Amino acid sequence: MMHPLPHLFLLFVTTRTSITTASSSVSSSHTFPAFAHHSTPPSSSRRTQRIHHPFVTTPTTLASKSSPTIEEIHAESEQLRQEIKELRAEALRRLEALEDMLSKTPRPEKTSTNDNAEESSSLIVVDAKLQEEGLLPAPPPIVIQKSNTDNVGGQKVRKSVANLLDGTTWKISLSIGREPGTWMPKTWGSNGQRLNLSFQAEFTPTQLYERDDFLRGGYSNAKVLRIHDNRVILGPSLTEGQRVYTVKTPGGWQITRGDGPMGTDLLRFYIELDEEVSHGDMADLYIPKGRVYCSCGYFPFLTSENRSGGGGGGTAPPSMKESYANELQSIEDQMEKLQEKRAEITNPFSLDGFKLSREIGKLQREAELVVDKLNYASVREPDRSLLKFSKDMDVGLTREGGVCCRVDKGPMVVEYHILGRFSIASVDLSDATK
């Protein structure tokens, strides 16, 4: 019979070996990340590890999942950078190829063998021509209208401020010479001599399609100025007789509102000379070739009859000056009556006296405002003796206006140099054609 002690010792050694092997296998299979190893973890970490919540993941659980290492993350980032670099280079190559293809695109050519190809190429050529000519279509041929009438039954157009000059004819006389403030050369017109140029012009209602910066608003409101016989006459000098110069047709004109002094309206028009105008004995005085621009004051006088298209025999409405003068006189009459009532009250503490004094002060302030308006109207409506009227007496132009020429100082710099002044007078159309 054997002693039980050797058997117990053998069982103890076997069990200890099994436990050591199991613990070594567990320690080798579980590798905790760096953040999970602490020599002396804080109490808060120890408390957190004891909590077993289904929605809380402990560091041990996180470590058990397969997560990429830092080297793998760096490798993937480097691979993404390389792919982005290759895509960018490919996009640049495609853009360069597209630019080369567009620059080397051949122009369409007509072929006699293929009718469809010929038709398509002609359409492309027409589109290119339209783009070169601009967005606006070609202007229609200019047909001069002889009067401001409608096409239906010859009825006259209802007159307004903008069309009172339509169909009227005027004699225009230019006096060219040195004027104060001109930017012409210092030697130009320095001897005090002047060039006298005259012509007859009709302000037609025909729309002008040609652009000019002098006519504000482009050609939308500009109209054709017709020069009689397409010529201008230069008056004689001491040594030479009169000379005739031709002008290009058509000229242009326009009414611009509010461009004059105190917001008054202006008449602007131009003619275009084919050559330089001068006398042989006036070498330092000349009118340059090109367009000559003129402007003067424009004052409409509409009546109740010519507003509806009739003649000039109607009664004109009261002018601004007359209206303000009548208003001022009415205020003065009211003040005089109130002052008489105030004088009848002897009691200085009377309530009625205070009311009358307050009304008189109010009327005095109104009178001051009306006086300012009257002064303003005196500028906007000059005396009739200072104006030249049309045949129908419904529009007046200032006796004199300014003349200038355009000088281009650069690609974006334009100047208008004063050439002199002009006078204007209305003439009958039958007299102008003789």
Coordinates of C-alpha atoms in Angstrom, one line a residue:
M1 CA 0.0 0.0 0.0
M2 CA 1.4 3.3 -1.2
H3 CA 1.5 6.5 0.8
P4 CA -1.0 9.2 -0.4
L5 CA 1.6 12.0 -0.1
P6 CA 3.4 11.4 -3.5
H7 CA 0.1 11.4 -5.3
L8 CA -1.0 14.7 -3.8
F9 CA 2.4 16.3 -4.7
L10 CA 2.1 15.1 -8.3
L11 CA -1.4 16.6 -8.5
F12 CA -0.2 19.9 -7.2
V13 CA 2.7 20.1 -9.6
T14 CA 0.4 19.3 -12.6
T15 CA -2.2 21.9 -11.6
R16 CA 0.5 24.6 -11.1
T17 CA 1.9 23.9 -14.5
S18 CA -1.5 24.1 -16.1
I19 CA -2.2 27.5 -14.4
T20 CA 1.2 28.9 -15.5
T21 CA 0.7 27.8 -19.1
A22 CA -2.8 29.3 -19.2
S23 CA -1.7 32.6 -17.7
S24 CA 1.2 32.8 -20.1
S25 CA -1.1 32.2 -23.1
V26 CA -3.6 34.8 -21.9
S27 CA -0.8 37.4 -21.4
S28 CA 0.6 36.7 -24.9
S29 CA -2.8 36.8 -26.6
H30 CA -4.0 40.1 -25.0
T31 CA -1.8 43.1 -25.8
F32 CA -3.2 46.3 -24.3
P33 CA -2.7 49.6 -26.1
A34 CA -0.4 52.2 -24.7
F35 CA -3.2 54.3 -23.2
A36 CA -4.4 51.3 -21.1
H37 CA -1.1 50.8 -19.3
H38 CA -0.6 53.0 -16.2
S39 CA 1.8 52.4 -13.4
T40 CA -0.6 53.9 -10.9
P41 CA -4.0 54.5 -12.5
P42 CA -6.1 57.2 -10.8
S43 CA -9.1 56.4 -8.7
S44 CA -11.4 57.7 -11.4
S45 CA -10.0 55.2 -13.9
R46 CA -10.4 52.3 -11.4
R47 CA -14.0 53.3 -10.8
T48 CA -14.7 53.4 -14.5
Q49 CA -13.3 50.0 -15.1
R50 CA -15.6 48.5 -12.4
I51 CA -18.7 49.8 -14.2
H52 CA -20.3 47.3 -16.6
H53 CA -22.8 49.1 -18.7
P54 CA -24.1 47.7 -22.0
F55 CA -23.5 51.1 -23.8
V56 CA -20.1 51.8 -22.2
T57 CA -17.0 50.4 -23.9
T58 CA -14.1 49.8 -21.6
P59 CA -10.5 50.1 -22.7
T60 CA -10.1 46.4 -22.6
T61 CA -13.0 45.9 -25.0
L62 CA -11.6 48.6 -27.4
A63 CA -8.2 46.9 -27.3
S64 CA -9.8 43.5 -28.2
K65 CA -10.9 44.9 -31.6
S66 CA -8.6 44.9 -34.6
S67 CA -7.5 48.6 -35.1
P68 CA -4.9 49.9 -37.6
T69 CA -1.5 50.8 -36.3
I70 CA 0.1 54.3 -36.7
E71 CA 2.3 52.9 -39.5
E72 CA -0.7 51.6 -41.4
I73 CA -2.5 55.0 -41.1
H74 CA 0.6 56.8 -42.4
A75 CA 0.8 54.4 -45.3
E76 CA -2.8 54.9 -46.3
S77 CA -2.5 58.7 -46.0
E78 CA 0.5 58.6 -48.3
Q79 CA -1.3 56.5 -50.8
L80 CA -4.3 59.0 -50.8
R81 CA -1.9 61.9 -51.4
Q82 CA -0.3 60.1 -54.3
E83 CA -3.7 59.4 -55.9
I84 CA -4.8 63.0 -55.5
K85 CA -1.6 64.2 -57.1
E86 CA -2.1 61.8 -60.0
L87 CA -5.7 63.0 -60.5
R88 CA -4.7 66.6 -60.5
A89 CA -2.0 66.0 -63.1
E90 CA -4.5 64.1 -65.3
A91 CA -6.9 67.1 -65.1
L92 CA -4.2 69.5 -66.1
R93 CA -3.3 67.3 -69.1
R94 CA -6.9 67.2 -70.2
L95 CA -7.3 71.0 -70.0
E96 CA -4.1 71.5 -72.0
A97 CA -5.3 69.1 -74.6
L98 CA -8.7 70.9 -74.8
E99 CA -7.0 74.3 -75.3
D100 CA -4.8 72.9 -78.1
M101 CA -7.9 71.4 -79.8
L102 CA -9.8 74.7 -79.6
S103 CA -6.9 76.7 -80.9
K104 CA -6.3 74.3 -83.8
T105 CA -10.0 74.1 -84.9
P106 CA -10.0 74.7 -88.7
R107 CA -12.3 77.3 -90.2
P108 CA -15.4 76.0 -92.1
E109 CA -14.8 75.8 -95.8
K110 CA -17.4 75.4 -98.6
T111 CA -17.3 72.2 -100.6
S112 CA -18.9 71.8 -104.0
T113 CA -19.6 68.0 -103.5
N114 CA -21.6 68.2 -100.3
D115 CA -24.6 70.6 -100.3
N116 CA -25.3 70.1 -96.6
A117 CA -21.8 70.9 -95.6
E118 CA -21.9 74.0 -97.8
E119 CA -25.1 75.1 -96.2
S120 CA -23.9 74.6 -92.6
S121 CA -20.6 76.4 -93.2
S122 CA -22.4 79.4 -94.7
L123 CA -24.6 79.6 -91.6
I124 CA -21.4 79.6 -89.4
V125 CA -19.9 82.4 -91.4
V126 CA -23.1 84.5 -91.1
D127 CA -23.1 84.0 -87.3
A128 CA -19.5 85.1 -87.1
K129 CA -20.3 88.3 -89.1
L130 CA -23.2 89.1 -86.8
Q131 CA -21.0 88.8 -83.8
E132 CA -18.4 91.1 -85.4
E133 CA -21.0 93.7 -86.2
G134 CA -22.3 93.8 -82.6
L135 CA -25.5 93.1 -80.8
L136 CA -27.6 95.6 -82.7
P137 CA -28.9 94.8 -86.2
A138 CA -28.1 96.9 -89.2
P139 CA -30.0 100.2 -89.2
P140 CA -32.8 100.6 -91.8
P141 CA -32.4 103.1 -94.5
I142 CA -33.1 106.7 -93.4
V143 CA -36.3 108.1 -94.9
I144 CA -36.7 111.8 -94.0
Q145 CA -40.2 112.7 -92.8
K146 CA -41.4 116.1 -94.0
S147 CA -43.7 116.9 -91.1
N148 CA -44.7 115.5 -87.7
T149 CA -47.8 113.7 -89.0
D150 CA -49.1 110.2 -88.4
N151 CA -49.3 107.7 -91.2
V152 CA -53.1 107.4 -90.7
G153 CA -55.1 110.1 -92.5
G154 CA -52.3 112.7 -92.2
Q155 CA -53.3 113.5 -88.6
K156 CA -50.8 115.6 -86.7
V157 CA -49.0 114.1 -83.7
R158 CA -50.1 115.3 -80.3
K159 CA -47.4 117.8 -79.4
S160 CA -45.3 117.4 -76.3
V161 CA -42.1 118.9 -74.9
A162 CA -39.9 116.5 -76.8
N163 CA -41.4 117.0 -80.4
L164 CA -42.1 120.7 -80.7
L165 CA -39.1 121.1 -83.1
D166 CA -40.2 118.3 -85.4
G167 CA -40.5 119.5 -88.9
T168 CA -39.3 123.1 -88.2
T169 CA -36.6 124.8 -90.3
W170 CA -34.0 127.3 -88.9
K171 CA -31.2 129.4 -90.2
I172 CA -28.1 128.9 -88.1
S173 CA -25.1 131.2 -88.2
L174 CA -21.8 130.2 -86.7
S175 CA -19.3 132.8 -85.5
I176 CA -16.0 131.0 -85.0
G177 CA -13.2 132.7 -83.0
R178 CA -11.3 132.7 -79.8
E179 CA -13.6 132.6 -76.7
P180 CA -12.8 132.8 -73.0
G181 CA -12.1 129.4 -71.5
T182 CA -11.3 127.6 -74.8
W183 CA -8.8 124.8 -74.8
M184 CA -7.8 125.4 -78.5
P185 CA -4.0 126.1 -79.1
K186 CA -2.8 129.5 -77.9
T187 CA -2.1 130.7 -81.5
W188 CA -5.6 129.7 -82.7
G189 CA -7.6 132.9 -83.3
S190 CA -5.1 135.0 -81.4
N191 CA -5.5 137.9 -83.9
G192 CA -9.1 138.4 -83.0
Q193 CA -10.5 137.5 -86.4
R194 CA -13.6 135.3 -86.9
L195 CA -15.1 132.9 -89.4
N196 CA -18.8 133.3 -90.3
L197 CA -20.4 130.1 -91.4
S198 CA -24.2 129.8 -92.2
F199 CA -26.6 127.1 -93.3
Q200 CA -30.2 126.1 -93.1
A201 CA -31.3 123.0 -91.2
E202 CA -34.5 121.1 -90.7
F203 CA -35.1 119.3 -87.4
T204 CA -36.8 116.2 -88.7
P205 CA -38.8 113.6 -86.6
T206 CA -36.8 110.8 -88.2
Q207 CA -34.9 108.6 -85.7
L208 CA -31.1 108.7 -85.9
Y209 CA -29.5 105.3 -85.5
E210 CA -25.9 106.5 -85.4
R211 CA -24.3 106.8 -82.0
D212 CA -22.6 109.9 -80.7
D213 CA -21.5 110.7 -77.1
F214 CA -22.6 114.3 -77.5
L215 CA -26.2 113.2 -77.8
R216 CA -26.9 111.9 -74.3
G217 CA -28.7 108.6 -74.1
G218 CA -27.3 107.2 -77.3
Y219 CA -29.5 107.2 -80.4
S220 CA -32.7 106.2 -78.6
N221 CA -34.0 109.8 -78.4
A222 CA -31.8 111.4 -81.2
K223 CA -33.2 112.5 -84.5
V224 CA -31.9 113.4 -88.0
L225 CA -30.8 116.9 -88.8
R226 CA -31.1 117.6 -92.5
I227 CA -28.8 120.3 -93.9
H228 CA -30.3 122.2 -96.9
D229 CA -28.4 121.2 -100.1
N230 CA -25.8 119.4 -97.9
R231 CA -23.7 122.5 -97.8
V232 CA -22.5 125.4 -95.6
I233 CA -21.4 128.8 -96.7
L234 CA -18.3 130.5 -95.4
G235 CA -18.7 134.3 -95.4
P236 CA -16.2 136.5 -97.3
S237 CA -13.0 138.0 -95.7
L238 CA -11.0 141.1 -96.5
T239 CA -9.1 139.3 -99.3
E240 CA -11.4 136.4 -100.3
G241 CA -15.0 135.9 -101.3
Q242 CA -17.4 133.5 -99.8
R243 CA -16.8 129.7 -100.1
V244 CA -19.0 126.7 -100.1
Y245 CA -18.2 123.5 -98.2
T246 CA -20.1 120.2 -98.3
V247 CA -21.2 118.3 -95.2
K248 CA -21.8 114.7 -94.6
T249 CA -25.4 113.5 -94.1
P250 CA -27.1 113.1 -91.9
G251 CA -26.5 115.4 -88.9
G252 CA -28.2 114.7 -85.6
W253 CA -30.1 116.6 -82.9
Q254 CA -31.7 115.9 -79.5
I255 CA -33.5 117.6 -76.6
T256 CA -31.8 116.8 -73.3
R257 CA -33.8 117.6 -70.2
G258 CA -32.3 119.2 -67.1
D259 CA -28.8 119.7 -68.5
G260 CA -29.0 123.5 -68.6
P261 CA -28.7 126.1 -65.8
M262 CA -31.1 125.6 -62.9
G263 CA -32.3 122.3 -64.6
T264 CA -33.4 123.9 -67.8
D265 CA -33.6 121.9 -71.1
L266 CA -31.0 122.1 -73.9
L267 CA -31.1 121.6 -77.7
R268 CA -28.0 119.7 -78.9
F269 CA -27.2 119.2 -82.6
Y270 CA -24.2 118.6 -84.8
I271 CA -23.0 118.8 -88.5
E272 CA -20.0 117.0 -90.0
L273 CA -17.6 118.8 -92.3
D274 CA -15.8 116.9 -95.1
E275 CA -12.7 119.2 -94.9
E276 CA -11.1 121.9 -92.8
V277 CA -12.8 125.3 -93.1
S278 CA -10.6 128.4 -93.3
H279 CA -9.6 131.5 -95.3
G280 CA -6.2 131.8 -96.9
D281 CA -5.5 135.1 -95.0
M282 CA -6.4 133.5 -91.6
A283 CA -3.8 130.8 -91.2
D284 CA -4.2 130.7 -87.4
L285 CA -8.0 130.4 -87.5
Y286 CA -9.8 127.3 -88.8
I287 CA -12.6 124.9 -88.2
P288 CA -11.2 121.3 -88.0
K289 CA -12.5 118.6 -90.2
G290 CA -15.2 116.4 -88.6
R291 CA -18.2 117.1 -86.4
V292 CA -19.1 120.5 -85.1
Y293 CA -21.3 120.5 -82.0
C294 CA -23.8 123.2 -81.0
S295 CA -26.1 123.6 -78.0
C296 CA -28.5 126.3 -76.7
G297 CA -31.4 126.7 -74.3
Y298 CA -34.8 125.1 -75.1
F299 CA -38.0 126.5 -73.7
P300 CA -41.4 125.0 -74.6
F301 CA -44.6 127.1 -74.6
L302 CA -47.5 124.7 -75.0
T303 CA -51.0 126.0 -75.4
S304 CA -54.3 124.3 -74.9
E305 CA -54.8 124.0 -78.7
N306 CA -51.4 122.9 -79.9
R307 CA -51.3 120.2 -77.3
S308 CA -54.0 118.4 -79.2
G309 CA -52.2 118.8 -82.6
G310 CA -53.8 122.1 -83.7
G311 CA -52.1 125.3 -84.8
G312 CA -50.6 128.0 -82.6
G313 CA -53.7 130.1 -82.0
G314 CA -54.6 128.6 -78.6
T315 CA -54.2 130.3 -75.3
A316 CA -51.0 129.5 -73.5
P317 CA -51.3 128.3 -69.9
P318 CA -49.9 130.7 -67.3
S319 CA -46.1 130.4 -66.9
M320 CA -44.4 129.4 -63.6
K321 CA -43.4 133.0 -63.0
E322 CA -47.0 134.2 -63.5
S323 CA -48.3 131.5 -61.2
Y324 CA -45.9 132.3 -58.4
A325 CA -46.4 136.0 -58.8
N326 CA -50.2 135.5 -58.5
E327 CA -49.7 133.3 -55.4
L328 CA -47.4 135.9 -53.8
Q329 CA -50.0 138.6 -54.4
S330 CA -52.7 136.5 -52.9
I331 CA -50.6 135.9 -49.7
E332 CA -49.9 139.6 -49.4
D333 CA -53.7 140.5 -49.7
Q334 CA -54.5 138.0 -46.9
M335 CA -51.8 139.4 -44.7
E336 CA -53.1 142.9 -45.2
K337 CA -56.7 141.9 -44.2
L338 CA -55.4 140.1 -41.0
Q339 CA -53.3 143.1 -40.0
E340 CA -56.4 145.3 -40.3
K341 CA -58.3 143.0 -38.0
R342 CA -55.4 142.9 -35.6
A343 CA -55.3 146.7 -35.4
E344 CA -59.0 146.8 -34.4
I345 CA -58.3 144.8 -31.2
T346 CA -57.3 147.1 -28.4
N347 CA -56.8 144.6 -25.7
P348 CA -53.2 143.3 -25.8
F349 CA -54.1 140.1 -23.9
S350 CA -57.0 139.2 -26.2
L351 CA -57.1 135.6 -27.4
D352 CA -58.3 136.6 -30.8
G353 CA -55.3 138.9 -31.2
F354 CA -52.9 136.1 -30.4
K355 CA -54.6 133.9 -33.1
L356 CA -54.3 136.7 -35.7
S357 CA -50.7 137.3 -35.0
R358 CA -49.9 133.6 -35.4
E359 CA -51.7 133.4 -38.8
I360 CA -49.8 136.5 -39.9
G361 CA -46.5 134.9 -39.0
K362 CA -47.5 131.7 -40.9
L363 CA -48.3 133.8 -44.0
Q364 CA -45.0 135.6 -43.8
R365 CA -43.1 132.3 -43.9
E366 CA -45.2 131.1 -46.9
A367 CA -44.4 134.4 -48.7
E368 CA -40.7 133.8 -48.3
L369 CA -40.9 130.4 -49.9
V370 CA -42.9 131.7 -52.8
V371 CA -40.3 134.4 -53.4
D372 CA -37.6 131.8 -53.7
K373 CA -39.7 129.8 -56.2
L374 CA -40.3 133.0 -58.2
N375 CA -36.5 133.6 -58.4
Y376 CA -36.0 130.1 -59.6
A377 CA -38.7 130.4 -62.2
S378 CA -37.2 133.6 -63.5
V379 CA -34.1 131.5 -64.5
R380 CA -36.1 128.6 -66.0
E381 CA -38.4 131.0 -68.0
P382 CA -36.4 133.8 -69.4
D383 CA -37.9 136.9 -70.9
R384 CA -39.5 136.3 -74.3
S385 CA -37.3 139.1 -75.8
L386 CA -34.3 136.8 -75.2
L387 CA -35.7 133.9 -77.3
K388 CA -36.2 133.0 -80.9
F389 CA -39.6 131.3 -81.5
S390 CA -40.7 128.7 -84.0
K391 CA -43.3 129.4 -86.6
D392 CA -46.1 128.1 -84.3
M393 CA -44.8 130.1 -81.3
D394 CA -44.8 127.0 -79.2
V395 CA -41.1 126.7 -78.5
G396 CA -38.3 129.3 -77.9
L397 CA -34.6 128.9 -78.4
T398 CA -32.0 131.2 -76.9
R399 CA -30.7 133.8 -79.3
E400 CA -27.1 132.5 -78.9
G401 CA -25.5 129.2 -78.1
G402 CA -22.1 127.5 -77.9
V403 CA -20.1 125.8 -80.6
C404 CA -17.4 123.2 -79.9
C405 CA -15.4 120.3 -81.5
R406 CA -14.4 117.0 -80.1
V407 CA -10.7 116.2 -79.4
D408 CA -9.6 112.7 -78.5
K409 CA -6.7 112.8 -76.1
G410 CA -6.3 109.1 -75.6
P411 CA -8.2 105.8 -75.8
M412 CA -10.4 106.8 -72.9
V413 CA -10.0 110.6 -72.8
V414 CA -12.3 112.9 -74.8
E415 CA -12.4 116.7 -74.6
Y416 CA -14.7 119.3 -76.2
H417 CA -12.9 122.5 -77.2
I418 CA -14.8 125.8 -77.6
L419 CA -14.8 127.1 -81.1
G420 CA -17.2 130.1 -80.8
R421 CA -20.9 130.8 -80.6
F422 CA -23.9 130.7 -82.9
S423 CA -27.2 132.5 -83.5
I424 CA -30.5 130.9 -84.7
A425 CA -33.7 132.1 -86.3
S426 CA -36.8 130.3 -87.6
V427 CA -37.4 130.4 -91.4
D428 CA -40.3 129.3 -93.5
L429 CA -39.8 125.9 -95.2
S430 CA -40.9 127.4 -98.6
D431 CA -38.3 130.2 -98.2
A432 CA -35.6 127.7 -97.3
T433 CA -36.1 125.6 -100.5
K434 CA -35.8 128.6 -102.8

